[in-house]
Coordinates of C-alpha atoms (C1' of nucleotides) in Angstrom, one line a residue:
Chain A
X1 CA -1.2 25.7 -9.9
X2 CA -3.5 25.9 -13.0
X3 CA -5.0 28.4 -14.7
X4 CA -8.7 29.1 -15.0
X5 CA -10.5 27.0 -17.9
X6 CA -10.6 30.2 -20.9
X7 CA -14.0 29.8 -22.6
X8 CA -13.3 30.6 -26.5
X9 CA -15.8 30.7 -28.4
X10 CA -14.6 30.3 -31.7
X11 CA -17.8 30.1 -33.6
X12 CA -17.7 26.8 -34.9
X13 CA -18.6 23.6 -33.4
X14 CA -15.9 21.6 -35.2
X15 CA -13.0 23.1 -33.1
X16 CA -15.0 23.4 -30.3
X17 CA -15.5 19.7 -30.5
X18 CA -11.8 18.8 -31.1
X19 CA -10.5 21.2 -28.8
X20 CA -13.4 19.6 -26.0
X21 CA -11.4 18.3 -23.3
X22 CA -8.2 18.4 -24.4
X23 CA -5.7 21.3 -24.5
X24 CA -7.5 24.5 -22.2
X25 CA -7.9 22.3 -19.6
X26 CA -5.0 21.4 -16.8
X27 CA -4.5 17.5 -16.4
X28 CA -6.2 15.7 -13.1
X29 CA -4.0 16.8 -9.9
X30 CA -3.1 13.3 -9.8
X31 CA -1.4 13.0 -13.2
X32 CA 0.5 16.0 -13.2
X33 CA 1.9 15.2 -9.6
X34 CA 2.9 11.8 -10.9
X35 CA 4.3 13.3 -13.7
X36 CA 6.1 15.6 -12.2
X37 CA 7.2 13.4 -9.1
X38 CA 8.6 11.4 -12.4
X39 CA 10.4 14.3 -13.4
X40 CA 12.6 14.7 -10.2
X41 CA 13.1 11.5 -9.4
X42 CA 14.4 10.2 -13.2
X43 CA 17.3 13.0 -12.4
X44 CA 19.0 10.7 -9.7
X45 CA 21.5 8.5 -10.2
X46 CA 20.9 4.8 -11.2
X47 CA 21.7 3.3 -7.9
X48 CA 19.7 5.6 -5.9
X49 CA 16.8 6.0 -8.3
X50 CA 13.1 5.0 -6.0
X51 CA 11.3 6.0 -9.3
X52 CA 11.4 6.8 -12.8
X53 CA 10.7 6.8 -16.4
X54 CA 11.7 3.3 -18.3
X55 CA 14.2 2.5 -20.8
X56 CA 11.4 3.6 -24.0
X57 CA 10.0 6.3 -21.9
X58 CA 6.8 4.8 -22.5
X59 CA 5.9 4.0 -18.6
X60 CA 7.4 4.2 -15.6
X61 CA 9.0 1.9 -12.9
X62 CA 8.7 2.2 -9.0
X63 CA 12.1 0.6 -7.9
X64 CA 11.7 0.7 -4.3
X65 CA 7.8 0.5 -3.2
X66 CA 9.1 1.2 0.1
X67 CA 10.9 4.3 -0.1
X68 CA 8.6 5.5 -2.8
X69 CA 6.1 5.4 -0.2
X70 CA 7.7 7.0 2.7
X71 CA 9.8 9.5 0.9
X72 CA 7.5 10.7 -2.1
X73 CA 3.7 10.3 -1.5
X74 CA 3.7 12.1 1.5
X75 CA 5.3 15.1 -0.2
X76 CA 2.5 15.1 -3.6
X77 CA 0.3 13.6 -2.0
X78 CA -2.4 13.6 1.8
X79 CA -1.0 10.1 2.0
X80 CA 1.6 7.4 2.1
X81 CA 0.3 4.3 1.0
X82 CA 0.7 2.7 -1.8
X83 CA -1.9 1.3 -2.6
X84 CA -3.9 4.2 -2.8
X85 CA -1.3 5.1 -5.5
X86 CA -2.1 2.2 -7.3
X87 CA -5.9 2.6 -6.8
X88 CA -5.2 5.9 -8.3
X89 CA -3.7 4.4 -11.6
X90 CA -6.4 1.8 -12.2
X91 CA -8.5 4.9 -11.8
X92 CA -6.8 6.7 -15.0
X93 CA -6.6 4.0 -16.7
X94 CA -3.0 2.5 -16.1
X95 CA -1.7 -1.0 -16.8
X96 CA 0.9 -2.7 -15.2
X97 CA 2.8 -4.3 -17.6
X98 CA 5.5 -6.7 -15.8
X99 CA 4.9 -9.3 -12.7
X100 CA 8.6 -8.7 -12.2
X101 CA 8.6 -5.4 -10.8
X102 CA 6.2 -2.0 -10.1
X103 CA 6.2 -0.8 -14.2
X104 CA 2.8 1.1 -15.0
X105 CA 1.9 2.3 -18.4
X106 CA -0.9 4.5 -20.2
X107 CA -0.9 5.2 -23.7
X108 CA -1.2 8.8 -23.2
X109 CA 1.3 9.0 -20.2
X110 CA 5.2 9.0 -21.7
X111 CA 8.0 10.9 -20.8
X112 CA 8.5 14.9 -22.4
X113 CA 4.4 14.4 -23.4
X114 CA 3.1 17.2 -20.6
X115 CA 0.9 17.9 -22.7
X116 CA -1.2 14.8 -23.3
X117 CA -2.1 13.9 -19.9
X118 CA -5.2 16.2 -20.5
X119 CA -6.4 13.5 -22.5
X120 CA -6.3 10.8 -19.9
X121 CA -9.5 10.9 -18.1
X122 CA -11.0 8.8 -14.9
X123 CA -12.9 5.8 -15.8
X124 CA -16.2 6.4 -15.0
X125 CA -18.1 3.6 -12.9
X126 CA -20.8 2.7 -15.2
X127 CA -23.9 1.2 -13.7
X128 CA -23.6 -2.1 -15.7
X129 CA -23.1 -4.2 -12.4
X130 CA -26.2 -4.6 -10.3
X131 CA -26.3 -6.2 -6.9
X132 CA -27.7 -9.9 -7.3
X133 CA -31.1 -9.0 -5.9
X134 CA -31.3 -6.9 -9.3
X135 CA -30.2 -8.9 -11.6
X136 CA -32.9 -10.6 -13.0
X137 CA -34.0 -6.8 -13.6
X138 CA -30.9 -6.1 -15.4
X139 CA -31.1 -9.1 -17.6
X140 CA -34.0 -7.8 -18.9
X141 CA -31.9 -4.8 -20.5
X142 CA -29.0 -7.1 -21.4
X143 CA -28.4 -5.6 -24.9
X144 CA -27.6 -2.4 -23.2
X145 CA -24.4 -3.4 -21.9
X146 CA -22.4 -4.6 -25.1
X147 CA -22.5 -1.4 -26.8
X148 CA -18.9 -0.3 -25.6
X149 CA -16.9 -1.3 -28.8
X150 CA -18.8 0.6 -31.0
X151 CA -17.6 0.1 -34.5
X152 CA -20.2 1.6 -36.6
X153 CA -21.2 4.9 -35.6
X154 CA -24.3 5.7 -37.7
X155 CA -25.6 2.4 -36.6
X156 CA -24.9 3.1 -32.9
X157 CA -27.0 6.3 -33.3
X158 CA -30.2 4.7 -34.3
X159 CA -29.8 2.3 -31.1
X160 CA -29.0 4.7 -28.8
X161 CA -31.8 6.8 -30.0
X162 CA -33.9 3.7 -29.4
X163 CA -32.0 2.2 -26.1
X164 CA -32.5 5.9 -24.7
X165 CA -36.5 6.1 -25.3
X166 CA -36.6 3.3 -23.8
X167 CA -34.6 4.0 -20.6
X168 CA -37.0 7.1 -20.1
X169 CA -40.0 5.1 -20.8
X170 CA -38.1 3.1 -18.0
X171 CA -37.2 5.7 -15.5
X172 CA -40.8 6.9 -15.8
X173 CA -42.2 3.5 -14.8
X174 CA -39.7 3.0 -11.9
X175 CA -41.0 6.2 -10.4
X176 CA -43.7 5.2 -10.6
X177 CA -43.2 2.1 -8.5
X178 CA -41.5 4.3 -6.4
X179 CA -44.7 6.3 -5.8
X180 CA -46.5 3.5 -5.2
X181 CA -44.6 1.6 -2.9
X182 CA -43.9 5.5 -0.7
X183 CA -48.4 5.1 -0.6
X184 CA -48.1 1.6 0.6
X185 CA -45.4 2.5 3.1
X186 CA -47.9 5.2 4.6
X187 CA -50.6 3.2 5.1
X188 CA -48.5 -0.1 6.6
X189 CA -47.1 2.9 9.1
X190 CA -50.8 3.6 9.8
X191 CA -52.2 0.4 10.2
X192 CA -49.3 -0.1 12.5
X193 CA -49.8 3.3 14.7
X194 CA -53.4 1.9 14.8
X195 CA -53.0 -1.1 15.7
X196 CA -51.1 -0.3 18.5
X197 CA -53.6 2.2 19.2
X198 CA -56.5 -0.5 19.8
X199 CA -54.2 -2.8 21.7
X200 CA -53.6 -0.1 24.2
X201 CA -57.2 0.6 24.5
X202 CA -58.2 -2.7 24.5
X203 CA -56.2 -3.8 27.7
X204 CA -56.9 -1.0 28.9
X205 CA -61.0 -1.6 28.7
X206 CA -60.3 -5.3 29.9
X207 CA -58.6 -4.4 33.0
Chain B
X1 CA -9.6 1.1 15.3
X2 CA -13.4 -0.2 15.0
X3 CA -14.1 -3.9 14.7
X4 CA -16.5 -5.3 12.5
X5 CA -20.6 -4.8 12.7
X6 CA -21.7 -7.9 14.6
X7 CA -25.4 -9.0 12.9
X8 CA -27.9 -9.9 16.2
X9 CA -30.9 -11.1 15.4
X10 CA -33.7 -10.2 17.9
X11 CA -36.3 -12.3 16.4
X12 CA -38.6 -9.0 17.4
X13 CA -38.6 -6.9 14.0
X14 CA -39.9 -4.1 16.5
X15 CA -36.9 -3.6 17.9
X16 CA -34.7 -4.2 14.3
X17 CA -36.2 -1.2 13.2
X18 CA -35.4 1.2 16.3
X19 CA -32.0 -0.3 16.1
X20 CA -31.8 0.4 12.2
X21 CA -28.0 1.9 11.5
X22 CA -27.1 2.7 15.2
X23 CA -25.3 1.0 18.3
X24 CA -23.5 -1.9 16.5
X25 CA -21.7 0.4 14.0
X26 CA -18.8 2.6 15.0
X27 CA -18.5 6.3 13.8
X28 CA -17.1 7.8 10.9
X29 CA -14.1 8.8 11.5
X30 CA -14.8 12.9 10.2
X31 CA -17.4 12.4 13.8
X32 CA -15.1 10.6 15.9
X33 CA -11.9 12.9 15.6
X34 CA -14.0 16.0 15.7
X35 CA -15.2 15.2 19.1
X36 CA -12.1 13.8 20.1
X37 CA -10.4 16.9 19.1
X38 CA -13.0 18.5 21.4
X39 CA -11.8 16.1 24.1
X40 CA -8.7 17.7 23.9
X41 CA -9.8 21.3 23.0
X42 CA -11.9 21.7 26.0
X43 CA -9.1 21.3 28.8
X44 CA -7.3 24.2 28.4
X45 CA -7.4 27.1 30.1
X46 CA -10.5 29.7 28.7
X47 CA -7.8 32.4 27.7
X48 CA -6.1 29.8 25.0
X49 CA -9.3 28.0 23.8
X50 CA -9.0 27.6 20.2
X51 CA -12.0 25.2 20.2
X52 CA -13.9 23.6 22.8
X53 CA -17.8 22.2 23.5
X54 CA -19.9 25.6 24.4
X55 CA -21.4 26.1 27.7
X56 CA -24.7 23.8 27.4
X57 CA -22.2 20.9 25.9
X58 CA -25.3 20.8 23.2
X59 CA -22.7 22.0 20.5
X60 CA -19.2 23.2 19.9
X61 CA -17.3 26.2 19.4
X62 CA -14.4 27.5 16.8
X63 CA -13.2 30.4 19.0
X64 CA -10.1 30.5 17.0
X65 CA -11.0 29.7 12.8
X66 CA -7.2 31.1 12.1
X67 CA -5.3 28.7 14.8
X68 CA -8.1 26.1 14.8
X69 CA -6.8 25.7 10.8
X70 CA -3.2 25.9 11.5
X71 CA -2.3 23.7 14.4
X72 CA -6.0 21.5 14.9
X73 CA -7.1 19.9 11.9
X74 CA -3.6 19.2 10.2
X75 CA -3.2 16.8 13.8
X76 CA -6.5 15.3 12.7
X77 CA -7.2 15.5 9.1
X78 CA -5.4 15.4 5.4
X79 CA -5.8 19.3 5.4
X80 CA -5.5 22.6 6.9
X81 CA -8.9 24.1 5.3
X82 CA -11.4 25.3 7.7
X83 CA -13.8 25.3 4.6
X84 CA -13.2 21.4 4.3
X85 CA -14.4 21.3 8.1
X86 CA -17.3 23.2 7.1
X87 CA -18.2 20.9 4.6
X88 CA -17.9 17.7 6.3
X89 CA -20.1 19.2 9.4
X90 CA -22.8 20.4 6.8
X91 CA -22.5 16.9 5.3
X92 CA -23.2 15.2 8.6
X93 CA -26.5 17.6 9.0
X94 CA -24.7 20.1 11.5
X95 CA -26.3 23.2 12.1
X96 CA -24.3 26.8 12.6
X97 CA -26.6 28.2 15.3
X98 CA -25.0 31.4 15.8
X99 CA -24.0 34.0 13.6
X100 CA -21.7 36.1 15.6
X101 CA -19.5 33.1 16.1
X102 CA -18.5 29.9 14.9
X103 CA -21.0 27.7 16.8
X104 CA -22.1 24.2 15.4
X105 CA -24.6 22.3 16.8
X106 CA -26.0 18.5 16.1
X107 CA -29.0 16.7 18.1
X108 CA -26.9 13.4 18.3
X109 CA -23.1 15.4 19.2
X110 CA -22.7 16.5 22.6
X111 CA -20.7 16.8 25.0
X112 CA -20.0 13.3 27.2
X113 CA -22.4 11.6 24.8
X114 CA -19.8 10.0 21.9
X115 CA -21.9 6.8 22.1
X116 CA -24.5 8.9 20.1
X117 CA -21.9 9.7 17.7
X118 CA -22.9 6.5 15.6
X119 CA -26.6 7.8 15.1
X120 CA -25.1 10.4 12.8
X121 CA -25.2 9.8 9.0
X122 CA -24.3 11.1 6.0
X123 CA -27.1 13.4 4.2
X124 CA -27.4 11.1 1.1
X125 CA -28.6 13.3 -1.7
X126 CA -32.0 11.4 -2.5
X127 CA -34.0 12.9 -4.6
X128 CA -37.5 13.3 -3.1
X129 CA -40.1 11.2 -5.3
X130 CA -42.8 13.4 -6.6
X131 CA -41.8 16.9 -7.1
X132 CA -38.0 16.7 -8.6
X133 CA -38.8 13.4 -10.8
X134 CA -41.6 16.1 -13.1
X135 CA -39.0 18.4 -13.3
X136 CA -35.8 16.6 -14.7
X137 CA -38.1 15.3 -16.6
X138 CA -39.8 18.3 -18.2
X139 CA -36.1 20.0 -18.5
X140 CA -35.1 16.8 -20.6
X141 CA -37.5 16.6 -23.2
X142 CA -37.0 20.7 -23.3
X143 CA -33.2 19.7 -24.6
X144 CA -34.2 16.6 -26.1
X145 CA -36.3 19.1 -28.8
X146 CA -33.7 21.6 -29.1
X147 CA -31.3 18.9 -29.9
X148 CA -33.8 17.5 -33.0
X149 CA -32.5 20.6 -34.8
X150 CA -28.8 18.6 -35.4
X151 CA -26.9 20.5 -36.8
X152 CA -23.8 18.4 -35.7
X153 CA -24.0 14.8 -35.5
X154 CA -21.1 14.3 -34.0
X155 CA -21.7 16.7 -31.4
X156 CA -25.0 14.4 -31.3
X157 CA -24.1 11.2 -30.8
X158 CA -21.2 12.4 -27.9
X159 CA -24.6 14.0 -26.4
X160 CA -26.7 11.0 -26.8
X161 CA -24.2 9.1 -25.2
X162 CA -23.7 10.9 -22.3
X163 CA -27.7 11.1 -21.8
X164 CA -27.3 7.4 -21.9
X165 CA -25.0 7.1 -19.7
X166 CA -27.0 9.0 -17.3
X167 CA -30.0 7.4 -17.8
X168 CA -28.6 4.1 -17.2
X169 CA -27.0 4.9 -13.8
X170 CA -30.2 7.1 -12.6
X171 CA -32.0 3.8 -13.7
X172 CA -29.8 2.0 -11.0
X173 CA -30.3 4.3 -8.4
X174 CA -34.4 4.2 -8.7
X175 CA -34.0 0.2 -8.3
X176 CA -31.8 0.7 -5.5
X177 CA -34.2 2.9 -4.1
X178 CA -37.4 0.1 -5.0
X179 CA -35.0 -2.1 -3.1
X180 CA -34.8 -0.1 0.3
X181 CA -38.5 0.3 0.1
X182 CA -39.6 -2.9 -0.7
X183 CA -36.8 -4.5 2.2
X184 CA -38.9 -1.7 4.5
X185 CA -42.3 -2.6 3.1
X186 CA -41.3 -6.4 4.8
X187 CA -40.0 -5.3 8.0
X188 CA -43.2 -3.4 8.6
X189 CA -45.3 -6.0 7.8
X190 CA -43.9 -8.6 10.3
X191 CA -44.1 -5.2 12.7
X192 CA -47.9 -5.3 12.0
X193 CA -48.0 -8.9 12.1
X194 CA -46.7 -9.3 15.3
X195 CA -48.1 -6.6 16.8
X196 CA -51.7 -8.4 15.7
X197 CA -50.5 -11.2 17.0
X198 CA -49.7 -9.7 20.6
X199 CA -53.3 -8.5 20.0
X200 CA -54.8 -11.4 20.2
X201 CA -52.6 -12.9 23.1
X202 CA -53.4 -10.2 25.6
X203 CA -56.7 -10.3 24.7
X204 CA -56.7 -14.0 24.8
X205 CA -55.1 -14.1 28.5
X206 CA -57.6 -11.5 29.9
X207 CA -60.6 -13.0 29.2
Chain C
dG1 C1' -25.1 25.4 2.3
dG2 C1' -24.7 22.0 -0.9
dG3 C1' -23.8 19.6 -5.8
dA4 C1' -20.3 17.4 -8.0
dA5 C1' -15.5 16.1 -9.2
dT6 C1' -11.5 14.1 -7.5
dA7 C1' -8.8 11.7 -3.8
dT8 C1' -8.2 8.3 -0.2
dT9 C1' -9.7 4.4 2.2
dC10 C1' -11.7 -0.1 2.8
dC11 C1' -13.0 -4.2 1.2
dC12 C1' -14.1 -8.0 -2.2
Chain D
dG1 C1' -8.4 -4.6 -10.3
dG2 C1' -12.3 -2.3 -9.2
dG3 C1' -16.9 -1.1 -6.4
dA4 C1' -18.3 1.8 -3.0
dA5 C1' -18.0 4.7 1.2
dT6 C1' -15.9 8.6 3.1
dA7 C1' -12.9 12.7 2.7
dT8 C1' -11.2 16.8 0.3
dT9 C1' -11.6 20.2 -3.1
dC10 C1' -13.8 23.3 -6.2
dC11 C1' -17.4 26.0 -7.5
dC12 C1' -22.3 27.9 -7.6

DNA sequence: GGGAATATTCCC
DNA sequence: GGGAATATTCCC
């Protein structure tokens, strides 16, 4: 269905930067089904419509959850729930924007804008959540996590230059633990093979 | 179609640790249909065999890649790509052990044996401590000094965030992995303790 | 064969 | 709504 990503070079690192990401790639699978599944099914009429753009055009509304899920997923989609669906559009970033019925919205997803789903992109799970028996390790590193608004950019540099030398300073000091305990493991495997070893040889002697 | 693990504590840490990740658990699914789908496979006549367990019932058998694609794995799985098959059966550690067919072969996947099934795991992509560690390392601070040039700082700071990034998350995988070791580092040493402690009993009781 | 991105499922 | 495991795809 889509084309090849065309490397350009074009020789200067400004375009390259704006163009990074956006318009020589082809959207996520999932996007351009869902846009396109939005496509067919705004062309029905009113009293049959199972899905389609809203009023603004700005979102979309599932009418019938039901039928959506029997009739459509199976036929974009390797499934026919719906809450995979919706797994899928917390994934990219969706919103659902009434408790009244199914309406979903992303800034970047509106009706006759093909072209700027490219510049929706999955949210990446960052490692800021650490299982409880870590967190007293994670605490350590609190400043790390509130970072994400980033207002001033110059000032961001400096810390991340910082935050960064410090996370490899890190990294090299968990491996080393990792080393460490890997030795210990050994030997406790040892003791233990040996220790079975003299119990063995011992009952053996004292029979 | 499983039911939940059920935690049994044998107040005997020696036998914890054979039991580690087997009986209570039921299969993944990717093991379960493939040798159900072998089951099946294996009744029919030897003229219409499409798949089926091989003669020592130590592996399996893809007499028929084209068919097998066609009418087999849509009946079992989201797809009809005999590549996709591949790749799950490389992912659970099976072997091809022939090269003039399509013959798979798995220590814990035979034939009248699906309660091994659950003994089978996913290869988890850990990255072995000593060896690989030096060299992301030495390949990082080969880009981290090519990178000092900037001559974009814009194209920096997206860099610099994206090392971050990755630094934070392998950060959480080396303390995931100091967890496993240390939880390992305990079962062993009750092993050793009890062990020692049988020691002494036995040797108690024969004198 | 396997790394890595995306999709689907399961579960909190 | 989202974390995480498993499945599927894509690519080397």
């Amino acid at each position: 269905m889509c084309e090849k990503v065309i490397e350009i070079n074009f020789g200067d690192s400004l375009s390259n930067l704006s163009l990074k990401a956006s318009s020589l790639k082809c959207p996520p699978p999932f996007l351009l089904k869902t846009y396109e599944l939005l496509e067919e099914g705004s062309e029905v009429e009113d009293e049959m419509k199972i899905v389609s753009w809203n009023e603004e055009g700005n979102g979309f509304v599932v009418w019938s959850p039901a039928e959506f899920s029997e009739l459509i997923l199976p036929r974009f989609f390797k499934h026919n729930n719906f809450s995979s669906f919706i797994r899928q559009l917390n994934t990219y970033g969706f919103k659902k924007i009434s408790s009244k019925r199914w309406e979903f919205q992303h800034e970047k997803f509106q009706k006759g804008c093909r072209h700027m789903l490219v510049e929706i992109s999955r949210k990446k799970c960052e490692p800021s959540v650490f299982p409880s028996y870590l967190k007293s390790c994670s605490e350590e590193n609190g400043m790390a996590n509130n970072s994400s608004v980033e207002e001033n950019n110059d000032n961001n540099h400096e810390l991340l230059m910082e935050e960064n030398k410090n996370l490899k300073k890190e990294r090299m000091e968990l491996q080393m633990q990792i080393a460490e305990c890997k030795a210990l493991e050994m030997k406790l495997l040892e003791c233990l093979s040996q220790c079975m070893d003299r119990q063995q040889n011992k009952v053996r002697r004292l029979c």
